[in-house]
PDB file of C-alpha atoms in Angstrom:
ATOM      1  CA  UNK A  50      -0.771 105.440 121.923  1.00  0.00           C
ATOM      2  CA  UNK A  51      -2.979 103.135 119.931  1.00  0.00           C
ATOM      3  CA  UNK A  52      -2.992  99.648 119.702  1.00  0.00           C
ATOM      4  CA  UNK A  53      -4.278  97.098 116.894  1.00  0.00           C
ATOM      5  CA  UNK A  54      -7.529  95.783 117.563  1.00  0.00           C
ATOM      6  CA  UNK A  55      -6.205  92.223 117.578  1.00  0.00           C
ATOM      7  CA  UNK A  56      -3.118  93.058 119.587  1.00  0.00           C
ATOM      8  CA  UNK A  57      -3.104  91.103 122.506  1.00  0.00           C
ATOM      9  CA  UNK A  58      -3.003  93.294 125.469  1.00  0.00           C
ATOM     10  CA  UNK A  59      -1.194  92.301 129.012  1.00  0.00           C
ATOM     11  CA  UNK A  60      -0.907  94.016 132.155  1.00  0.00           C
ATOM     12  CA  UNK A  61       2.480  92.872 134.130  1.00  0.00           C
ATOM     13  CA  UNK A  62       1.958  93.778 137.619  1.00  0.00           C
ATOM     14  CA  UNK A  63       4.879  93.211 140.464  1.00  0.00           C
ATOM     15  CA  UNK A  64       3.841  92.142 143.823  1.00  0.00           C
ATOM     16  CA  UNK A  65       5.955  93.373 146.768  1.00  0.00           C
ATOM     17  CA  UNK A  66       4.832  97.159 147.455  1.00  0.00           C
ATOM     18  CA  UNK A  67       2.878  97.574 143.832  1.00  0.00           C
ATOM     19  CA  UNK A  68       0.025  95.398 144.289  1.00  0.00           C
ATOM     20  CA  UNK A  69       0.440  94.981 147.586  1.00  0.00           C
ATOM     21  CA  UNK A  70       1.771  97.507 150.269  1.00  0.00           C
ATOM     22  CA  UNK A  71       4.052  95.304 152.244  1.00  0.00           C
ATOM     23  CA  UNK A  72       6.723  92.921 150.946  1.00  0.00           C
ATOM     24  CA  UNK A  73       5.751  89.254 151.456  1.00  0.00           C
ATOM     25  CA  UNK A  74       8.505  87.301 151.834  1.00  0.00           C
ATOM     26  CA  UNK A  75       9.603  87.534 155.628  1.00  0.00           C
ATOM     27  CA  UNK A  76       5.899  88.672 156.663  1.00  0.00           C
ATOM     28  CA  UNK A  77       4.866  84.876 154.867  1.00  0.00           C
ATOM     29  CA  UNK A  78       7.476  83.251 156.837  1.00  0.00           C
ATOM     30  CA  UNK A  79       6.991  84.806 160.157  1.00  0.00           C
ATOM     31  CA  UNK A  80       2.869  84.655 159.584  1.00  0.00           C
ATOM     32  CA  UNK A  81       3.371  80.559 158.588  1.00  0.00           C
ATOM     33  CA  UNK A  82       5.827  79.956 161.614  1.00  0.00           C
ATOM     34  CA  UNK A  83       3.693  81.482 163.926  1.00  0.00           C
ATOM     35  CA  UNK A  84       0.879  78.921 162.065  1.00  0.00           C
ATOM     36  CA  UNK A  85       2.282  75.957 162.004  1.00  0.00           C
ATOM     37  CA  UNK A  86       4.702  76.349 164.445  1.00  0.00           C
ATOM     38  CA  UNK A  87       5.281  79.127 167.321  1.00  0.00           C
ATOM     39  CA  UNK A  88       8.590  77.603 168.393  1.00  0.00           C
ATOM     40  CA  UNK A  89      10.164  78.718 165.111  1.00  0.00           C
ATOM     41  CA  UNK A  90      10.046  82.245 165.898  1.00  0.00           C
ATOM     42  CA  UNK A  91      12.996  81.448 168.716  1.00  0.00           C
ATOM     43  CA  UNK A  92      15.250  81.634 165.493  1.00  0.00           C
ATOM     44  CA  UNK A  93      14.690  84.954 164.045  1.00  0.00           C
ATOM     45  CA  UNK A  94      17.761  85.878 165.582  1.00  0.00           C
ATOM     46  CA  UNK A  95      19.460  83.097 162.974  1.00  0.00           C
ATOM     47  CA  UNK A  96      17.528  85.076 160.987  1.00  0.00           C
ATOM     48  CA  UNK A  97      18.411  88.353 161.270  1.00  0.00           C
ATOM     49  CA  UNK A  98      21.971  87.569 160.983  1.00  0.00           C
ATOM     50  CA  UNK A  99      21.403  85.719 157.468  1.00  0.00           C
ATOM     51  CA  UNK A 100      19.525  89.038 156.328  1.00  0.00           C
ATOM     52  CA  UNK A 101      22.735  90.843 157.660  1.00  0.00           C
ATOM     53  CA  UNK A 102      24.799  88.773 155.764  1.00  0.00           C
ATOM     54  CA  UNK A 103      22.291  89.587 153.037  1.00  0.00           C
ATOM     55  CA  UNK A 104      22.531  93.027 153.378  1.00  0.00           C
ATOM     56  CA  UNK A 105      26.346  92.893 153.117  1.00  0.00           C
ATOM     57  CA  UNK A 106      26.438  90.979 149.673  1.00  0.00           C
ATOM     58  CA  UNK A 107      28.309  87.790 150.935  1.00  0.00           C
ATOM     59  CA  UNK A 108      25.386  85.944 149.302  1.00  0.00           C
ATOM     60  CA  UNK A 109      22.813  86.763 147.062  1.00  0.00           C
ATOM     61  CA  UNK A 110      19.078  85.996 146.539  1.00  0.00           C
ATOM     62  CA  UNK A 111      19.636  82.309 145.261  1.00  0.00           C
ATOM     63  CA  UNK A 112      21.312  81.571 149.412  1.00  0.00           C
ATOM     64  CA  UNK A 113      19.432  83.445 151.503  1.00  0.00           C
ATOM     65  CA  UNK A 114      15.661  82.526 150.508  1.00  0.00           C
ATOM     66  CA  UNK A 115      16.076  79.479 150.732  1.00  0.00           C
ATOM     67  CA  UNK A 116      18.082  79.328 154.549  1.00  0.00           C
ATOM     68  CA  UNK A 117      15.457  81.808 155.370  1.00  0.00           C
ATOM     69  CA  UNK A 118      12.611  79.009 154.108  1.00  0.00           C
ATOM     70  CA  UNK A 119      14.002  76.314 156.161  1.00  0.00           C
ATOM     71  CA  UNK A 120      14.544  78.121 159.158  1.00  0.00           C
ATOM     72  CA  UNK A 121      10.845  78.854 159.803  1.00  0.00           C
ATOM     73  CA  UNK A 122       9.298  76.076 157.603  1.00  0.00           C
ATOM     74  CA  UNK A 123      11.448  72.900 157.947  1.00  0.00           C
ATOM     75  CA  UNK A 124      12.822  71.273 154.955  1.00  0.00           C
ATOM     76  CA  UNK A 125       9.739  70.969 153.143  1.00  0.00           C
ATOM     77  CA  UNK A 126       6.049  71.647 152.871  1.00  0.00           C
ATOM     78  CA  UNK A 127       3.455  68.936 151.947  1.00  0.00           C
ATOM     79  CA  UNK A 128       1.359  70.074 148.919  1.00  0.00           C
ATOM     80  CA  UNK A 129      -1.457  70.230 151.193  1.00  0.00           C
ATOM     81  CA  UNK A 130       0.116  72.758 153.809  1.00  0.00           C
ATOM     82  CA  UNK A 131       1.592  74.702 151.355  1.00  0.00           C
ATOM     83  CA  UNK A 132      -2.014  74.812 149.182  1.00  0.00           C
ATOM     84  CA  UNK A 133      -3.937  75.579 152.533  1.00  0.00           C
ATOM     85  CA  UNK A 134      -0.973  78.430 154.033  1.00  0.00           C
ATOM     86  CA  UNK A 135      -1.202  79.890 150.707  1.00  0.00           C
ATOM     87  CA  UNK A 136      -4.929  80.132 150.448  1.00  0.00           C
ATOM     88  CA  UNK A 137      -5.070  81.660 154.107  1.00  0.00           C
ATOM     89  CA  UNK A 138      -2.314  84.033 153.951  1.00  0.00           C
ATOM     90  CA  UNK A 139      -4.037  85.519 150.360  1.00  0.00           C
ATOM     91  CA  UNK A 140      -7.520  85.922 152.234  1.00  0.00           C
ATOM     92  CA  UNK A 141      -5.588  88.191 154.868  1.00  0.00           C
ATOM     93  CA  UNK A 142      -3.925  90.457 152.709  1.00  0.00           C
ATOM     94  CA  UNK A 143      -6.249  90.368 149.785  1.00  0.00           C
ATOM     95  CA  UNK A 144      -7.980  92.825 149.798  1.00  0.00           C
ATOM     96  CA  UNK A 145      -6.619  94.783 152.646  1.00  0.00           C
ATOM     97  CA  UNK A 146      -3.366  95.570 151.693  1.00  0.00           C
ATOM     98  CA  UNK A 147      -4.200  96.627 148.183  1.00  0.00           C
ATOM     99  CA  UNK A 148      -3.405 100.141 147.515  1.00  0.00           C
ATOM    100  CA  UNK A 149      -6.920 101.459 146.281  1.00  0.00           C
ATOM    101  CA  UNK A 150      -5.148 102.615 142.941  1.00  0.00           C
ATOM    102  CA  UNK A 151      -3.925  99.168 142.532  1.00  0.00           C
ATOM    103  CA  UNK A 152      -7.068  97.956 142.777  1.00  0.00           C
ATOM    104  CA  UNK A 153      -8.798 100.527 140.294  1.00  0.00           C
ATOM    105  CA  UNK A 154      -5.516  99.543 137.909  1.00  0.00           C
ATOM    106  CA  UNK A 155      -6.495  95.842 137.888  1.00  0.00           C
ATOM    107  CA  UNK A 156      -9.999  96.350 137.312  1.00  0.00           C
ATOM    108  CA  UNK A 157      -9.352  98.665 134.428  1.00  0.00           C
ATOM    109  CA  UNK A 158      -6.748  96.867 133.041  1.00  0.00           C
ATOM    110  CA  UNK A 159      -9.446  94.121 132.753  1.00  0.00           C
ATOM    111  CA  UNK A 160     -12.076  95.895 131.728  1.00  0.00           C
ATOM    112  CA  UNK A 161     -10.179  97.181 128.533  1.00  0.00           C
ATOM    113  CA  UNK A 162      -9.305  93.670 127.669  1.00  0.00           C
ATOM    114  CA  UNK A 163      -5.760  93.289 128.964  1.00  0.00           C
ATOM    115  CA  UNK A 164      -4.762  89.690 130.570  1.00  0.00           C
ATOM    116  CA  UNK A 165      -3.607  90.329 134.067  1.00  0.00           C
ATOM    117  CA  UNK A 166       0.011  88.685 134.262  1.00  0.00           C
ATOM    118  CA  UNK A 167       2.073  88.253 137.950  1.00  0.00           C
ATOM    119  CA  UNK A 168       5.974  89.052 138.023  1.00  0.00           C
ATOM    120  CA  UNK A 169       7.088  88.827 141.412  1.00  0.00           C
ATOM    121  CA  UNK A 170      10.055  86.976 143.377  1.00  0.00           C
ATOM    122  CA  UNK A 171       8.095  85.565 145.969  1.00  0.00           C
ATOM    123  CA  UNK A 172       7.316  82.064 145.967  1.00  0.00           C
ATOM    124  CA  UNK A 173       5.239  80.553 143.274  1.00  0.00           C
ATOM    125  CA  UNK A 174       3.108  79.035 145.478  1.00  0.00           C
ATOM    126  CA  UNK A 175       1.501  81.476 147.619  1.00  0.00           C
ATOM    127  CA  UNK A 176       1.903  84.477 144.826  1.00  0.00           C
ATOM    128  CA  UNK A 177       0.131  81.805 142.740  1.00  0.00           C
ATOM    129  CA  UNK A 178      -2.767  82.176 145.573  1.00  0.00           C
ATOM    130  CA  UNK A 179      -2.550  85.956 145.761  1.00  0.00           C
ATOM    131  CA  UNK A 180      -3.042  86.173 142.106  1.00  0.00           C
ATOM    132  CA  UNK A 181      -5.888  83.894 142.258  1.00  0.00           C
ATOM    133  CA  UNK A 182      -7.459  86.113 144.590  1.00  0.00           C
ATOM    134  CA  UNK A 183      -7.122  89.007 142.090  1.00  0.00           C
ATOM    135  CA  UNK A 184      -8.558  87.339 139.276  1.00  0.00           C
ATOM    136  CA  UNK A 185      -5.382  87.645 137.849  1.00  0.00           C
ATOM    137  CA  UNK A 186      -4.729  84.951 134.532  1.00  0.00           C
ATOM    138  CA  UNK A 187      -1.170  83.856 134.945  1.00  0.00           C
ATOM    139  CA  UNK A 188       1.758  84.303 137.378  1.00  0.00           C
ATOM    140  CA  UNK A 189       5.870  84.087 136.813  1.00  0.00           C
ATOM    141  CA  UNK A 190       7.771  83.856 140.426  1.00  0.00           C
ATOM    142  CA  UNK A 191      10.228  81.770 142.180  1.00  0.00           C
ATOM    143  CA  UNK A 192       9.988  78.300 141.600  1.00  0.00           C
ATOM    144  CA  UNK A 193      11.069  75.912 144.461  1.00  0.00           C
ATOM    145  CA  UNK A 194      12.086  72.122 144.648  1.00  0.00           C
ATOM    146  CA  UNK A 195       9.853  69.667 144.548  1.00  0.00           C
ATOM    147  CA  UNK A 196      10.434  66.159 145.798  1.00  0.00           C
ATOM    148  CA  UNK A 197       8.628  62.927 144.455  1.00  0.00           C
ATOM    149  CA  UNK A 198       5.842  62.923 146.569  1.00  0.00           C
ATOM    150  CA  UNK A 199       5.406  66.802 145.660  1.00  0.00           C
ATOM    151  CA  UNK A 200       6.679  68.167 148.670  1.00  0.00           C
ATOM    152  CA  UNK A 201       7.770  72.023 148.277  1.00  0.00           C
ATOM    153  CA  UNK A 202      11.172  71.937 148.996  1.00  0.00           C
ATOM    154  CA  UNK A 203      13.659  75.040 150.533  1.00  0.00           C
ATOM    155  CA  UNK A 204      16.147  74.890 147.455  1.00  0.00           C
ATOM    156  CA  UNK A 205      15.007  77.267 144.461  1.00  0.00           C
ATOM    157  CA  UNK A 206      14.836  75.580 141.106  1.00  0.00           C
ATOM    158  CA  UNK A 207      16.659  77.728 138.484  1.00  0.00           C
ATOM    159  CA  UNK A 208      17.133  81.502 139.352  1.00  0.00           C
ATOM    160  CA  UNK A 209      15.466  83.705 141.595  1.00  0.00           C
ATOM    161  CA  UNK A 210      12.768  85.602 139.356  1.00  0.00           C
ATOM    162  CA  UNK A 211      14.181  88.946 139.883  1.00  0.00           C
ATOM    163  CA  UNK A 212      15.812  92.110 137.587  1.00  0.00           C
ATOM    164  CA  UNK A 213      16.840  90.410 134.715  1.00  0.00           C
ATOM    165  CA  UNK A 214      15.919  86.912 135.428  1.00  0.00           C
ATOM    166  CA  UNK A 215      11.837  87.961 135.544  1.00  0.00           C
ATOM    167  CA  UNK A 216      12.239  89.765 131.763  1.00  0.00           C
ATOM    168  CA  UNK A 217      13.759  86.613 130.743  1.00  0.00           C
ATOM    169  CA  UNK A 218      10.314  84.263 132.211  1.00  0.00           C
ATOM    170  CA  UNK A 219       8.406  87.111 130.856  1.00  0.00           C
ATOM    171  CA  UNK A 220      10.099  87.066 127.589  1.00  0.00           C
ATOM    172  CA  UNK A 221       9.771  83.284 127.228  1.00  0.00           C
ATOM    173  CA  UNK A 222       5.899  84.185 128.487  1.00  0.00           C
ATOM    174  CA  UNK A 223       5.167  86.330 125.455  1.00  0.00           C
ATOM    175  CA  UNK A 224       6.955  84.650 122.584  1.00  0.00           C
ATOM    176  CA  UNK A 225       4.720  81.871 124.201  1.00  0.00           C
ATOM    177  CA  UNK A 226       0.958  83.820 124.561  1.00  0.00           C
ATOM    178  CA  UNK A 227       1.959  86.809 122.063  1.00  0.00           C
ATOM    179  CA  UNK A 228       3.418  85.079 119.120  1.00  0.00           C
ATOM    180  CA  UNK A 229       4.660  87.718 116.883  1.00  0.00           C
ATOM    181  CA  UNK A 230       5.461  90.516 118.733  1.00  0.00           C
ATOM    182  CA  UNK A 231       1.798  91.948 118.425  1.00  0.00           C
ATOM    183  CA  UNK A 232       1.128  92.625 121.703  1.00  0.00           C
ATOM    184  CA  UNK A 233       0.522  95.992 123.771  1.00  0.00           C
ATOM    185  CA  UNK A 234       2.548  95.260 127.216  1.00  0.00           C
ATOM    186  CA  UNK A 235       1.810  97.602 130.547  1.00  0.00           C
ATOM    187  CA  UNK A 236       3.838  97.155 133.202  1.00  0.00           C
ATOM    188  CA  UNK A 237       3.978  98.260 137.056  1.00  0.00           C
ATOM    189  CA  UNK A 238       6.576  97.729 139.501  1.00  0.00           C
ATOM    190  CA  UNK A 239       7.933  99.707 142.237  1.00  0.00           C
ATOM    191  CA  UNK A 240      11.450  99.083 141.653  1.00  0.00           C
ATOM    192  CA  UNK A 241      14.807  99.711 139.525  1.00  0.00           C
ATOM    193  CA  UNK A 242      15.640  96.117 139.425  1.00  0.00           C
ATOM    194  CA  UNK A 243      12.102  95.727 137.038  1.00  0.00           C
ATOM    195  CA  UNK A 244      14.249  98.062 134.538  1.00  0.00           C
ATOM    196  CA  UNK A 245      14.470  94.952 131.915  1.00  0.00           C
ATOM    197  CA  UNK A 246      10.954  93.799 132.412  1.00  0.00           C
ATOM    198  CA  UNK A 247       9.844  97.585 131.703  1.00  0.00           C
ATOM    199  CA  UNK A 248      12.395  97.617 128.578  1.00  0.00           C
ATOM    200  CA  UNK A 249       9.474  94.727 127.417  1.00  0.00           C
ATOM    201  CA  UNK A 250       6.697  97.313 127.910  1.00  0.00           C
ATOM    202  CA  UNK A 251       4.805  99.220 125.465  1.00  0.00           C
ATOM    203  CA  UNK A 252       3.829 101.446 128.887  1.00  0.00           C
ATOM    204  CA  UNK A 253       6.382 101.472 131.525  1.00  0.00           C
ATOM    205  CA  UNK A 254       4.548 102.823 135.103  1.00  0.00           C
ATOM    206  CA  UNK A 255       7.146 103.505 138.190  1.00  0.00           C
ATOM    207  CA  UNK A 256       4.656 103.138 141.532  1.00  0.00           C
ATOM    208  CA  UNK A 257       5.683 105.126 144.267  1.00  0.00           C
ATOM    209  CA  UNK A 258       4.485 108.474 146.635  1.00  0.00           C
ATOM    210  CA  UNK A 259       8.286 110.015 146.848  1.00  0.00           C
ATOM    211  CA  UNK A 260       9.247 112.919 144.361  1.00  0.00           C
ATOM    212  CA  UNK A 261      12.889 110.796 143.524  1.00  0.00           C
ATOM    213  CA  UNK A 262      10.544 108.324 141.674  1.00  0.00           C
ATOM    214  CA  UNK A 263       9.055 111.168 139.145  1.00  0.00           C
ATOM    215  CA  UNK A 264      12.585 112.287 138.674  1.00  0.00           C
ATOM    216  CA  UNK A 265      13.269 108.679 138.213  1.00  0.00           C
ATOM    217  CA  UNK A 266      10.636 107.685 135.667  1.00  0.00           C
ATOM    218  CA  UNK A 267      11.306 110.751 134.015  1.00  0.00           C
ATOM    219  CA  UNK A 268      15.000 109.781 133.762  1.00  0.00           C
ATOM    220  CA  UNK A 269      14.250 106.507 132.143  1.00  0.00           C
ATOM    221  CA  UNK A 270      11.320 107.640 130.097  1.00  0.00           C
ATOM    222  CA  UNK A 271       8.732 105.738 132.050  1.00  0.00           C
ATOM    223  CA  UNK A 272       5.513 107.210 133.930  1.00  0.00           C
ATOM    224  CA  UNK A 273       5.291 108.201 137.942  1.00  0.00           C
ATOM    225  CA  UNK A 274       2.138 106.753 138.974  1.00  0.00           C
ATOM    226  CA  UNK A 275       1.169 106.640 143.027  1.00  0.00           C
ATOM    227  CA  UNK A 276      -1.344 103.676 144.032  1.00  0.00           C
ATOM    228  CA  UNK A 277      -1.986 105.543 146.913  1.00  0.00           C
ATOM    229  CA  UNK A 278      -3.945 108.475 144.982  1.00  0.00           C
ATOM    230  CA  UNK A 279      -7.195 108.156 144.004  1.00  0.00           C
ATOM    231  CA  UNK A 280      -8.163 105.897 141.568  1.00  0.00           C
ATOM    232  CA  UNK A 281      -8.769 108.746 138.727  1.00  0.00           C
ATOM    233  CA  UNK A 282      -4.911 109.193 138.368  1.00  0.00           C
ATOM    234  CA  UNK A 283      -4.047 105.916 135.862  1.00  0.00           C
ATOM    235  CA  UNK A 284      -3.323 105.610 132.439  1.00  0.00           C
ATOM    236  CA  UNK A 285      -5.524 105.130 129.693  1.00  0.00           C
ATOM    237  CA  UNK A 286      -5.890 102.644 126.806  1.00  0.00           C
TER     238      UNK A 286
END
């Protein structure tokens, strides 16, 4: 497929097991507990019985993130902690839970002129610090409360970016950064619920090592591509 020359070209990359191998969300709360403060960790059994409840659909997303932030983190974070726990937590998993094909797509993505964009449901604040970390040039994820001093707060302002919530912050990104509807879009994720945010791309990628994902992608008309394979195995402009 060919692209304008002045077509503005973005890579949309998800987070949780795409860029990186393991999901963020708990291991950042259990990592900053443990941080800030050990005697936090006496809850998880609070917490596995909101991730129950989870798991049984009497509450969504919206609920459960945001019990699951206070538990471990108190009802809020100073800018300061939050800047610093961020910054920490991205040096330990960046680079060493990048899949070595996820690495190879960022750098080519880059190299053939496409602006790296984050979609992810985590946090904004520390995906905003893994992104960073990845030379990455903008990031969409879950924004939090802030109170007036600044302080991240447990509550999540707006929607959980997730399924059809990310396409719409991505849509709102583009008409935004790719006026017109010029623009080549490439997209990764390692999930279903990314279906509307890969209905945006010009090149929809399914990441994944299990055979039910090539059937899958092939299903939807989107590519099978494994970040654990070598490096050689990713599309080309």
């Amino acid at each position: 497929m060919t692209t304008p020359a002045d077509a503005l070209r973005i890579a949309i990359y998800d987070l949780d097991r795409t860029v990186l191998r393991t999901p963020t969300f708990t291991l950042f709360l259990l990592w900053a507990a443990w941080t800030r403060a050990p005697a936090r960790l006496l809850l998880l059994p609070l917490y596995a019985a909101l991730a129950i409840g989870y798991a049984l659909r009497l509450y969504g997303r919206d609920r459960f993130k945001p019990a699951a932030f206070r538990l471990f983190l108190g009802t809020h974070l100073t800018p300061g902690e939050a800047d610093g726990l961020a910054a920490r937590f991205a040096g330990w998993r960046v680079p060493a839970d990048v899949p070595p094909g996820a690495g190879a797509a960022i750098a080519r993505d880059r190299d053939q002129g496409f602006r790296l964009l984050m979609a992810t449901a985590a946090p904004e604040f520390y995906a905003g610090a893994i992104a960073d970390a990845l030379g990455f040039d903008a990031v969409l994820a879950t924004r939090h409360r802030r109170d007036a001093n600044g302080n991240w707060l447990p509550e999540i302002d707006g929607h959980n970016c997730y399924g059809a919530e990310k396409a719409r912050r991505i849509g709102e990104w583009l008409d935004a950064n790719a006026p017109g509807g010029t623009s080549h879009v490439r997209a990764y994720s390692d999930h279903l619920s990314d279906a509307p945010m890969f209905a945006l791309a010009t090149e929809a990628w399914l990441i994944g090592r299990k055979a039910k994902l090539t059937a899958i992608a092939a299903e939807h008309g989107w590519q099978a591509l494994d970040f654990e394979e070598s490096p050689e195995a990713q599309p080309c402009a």
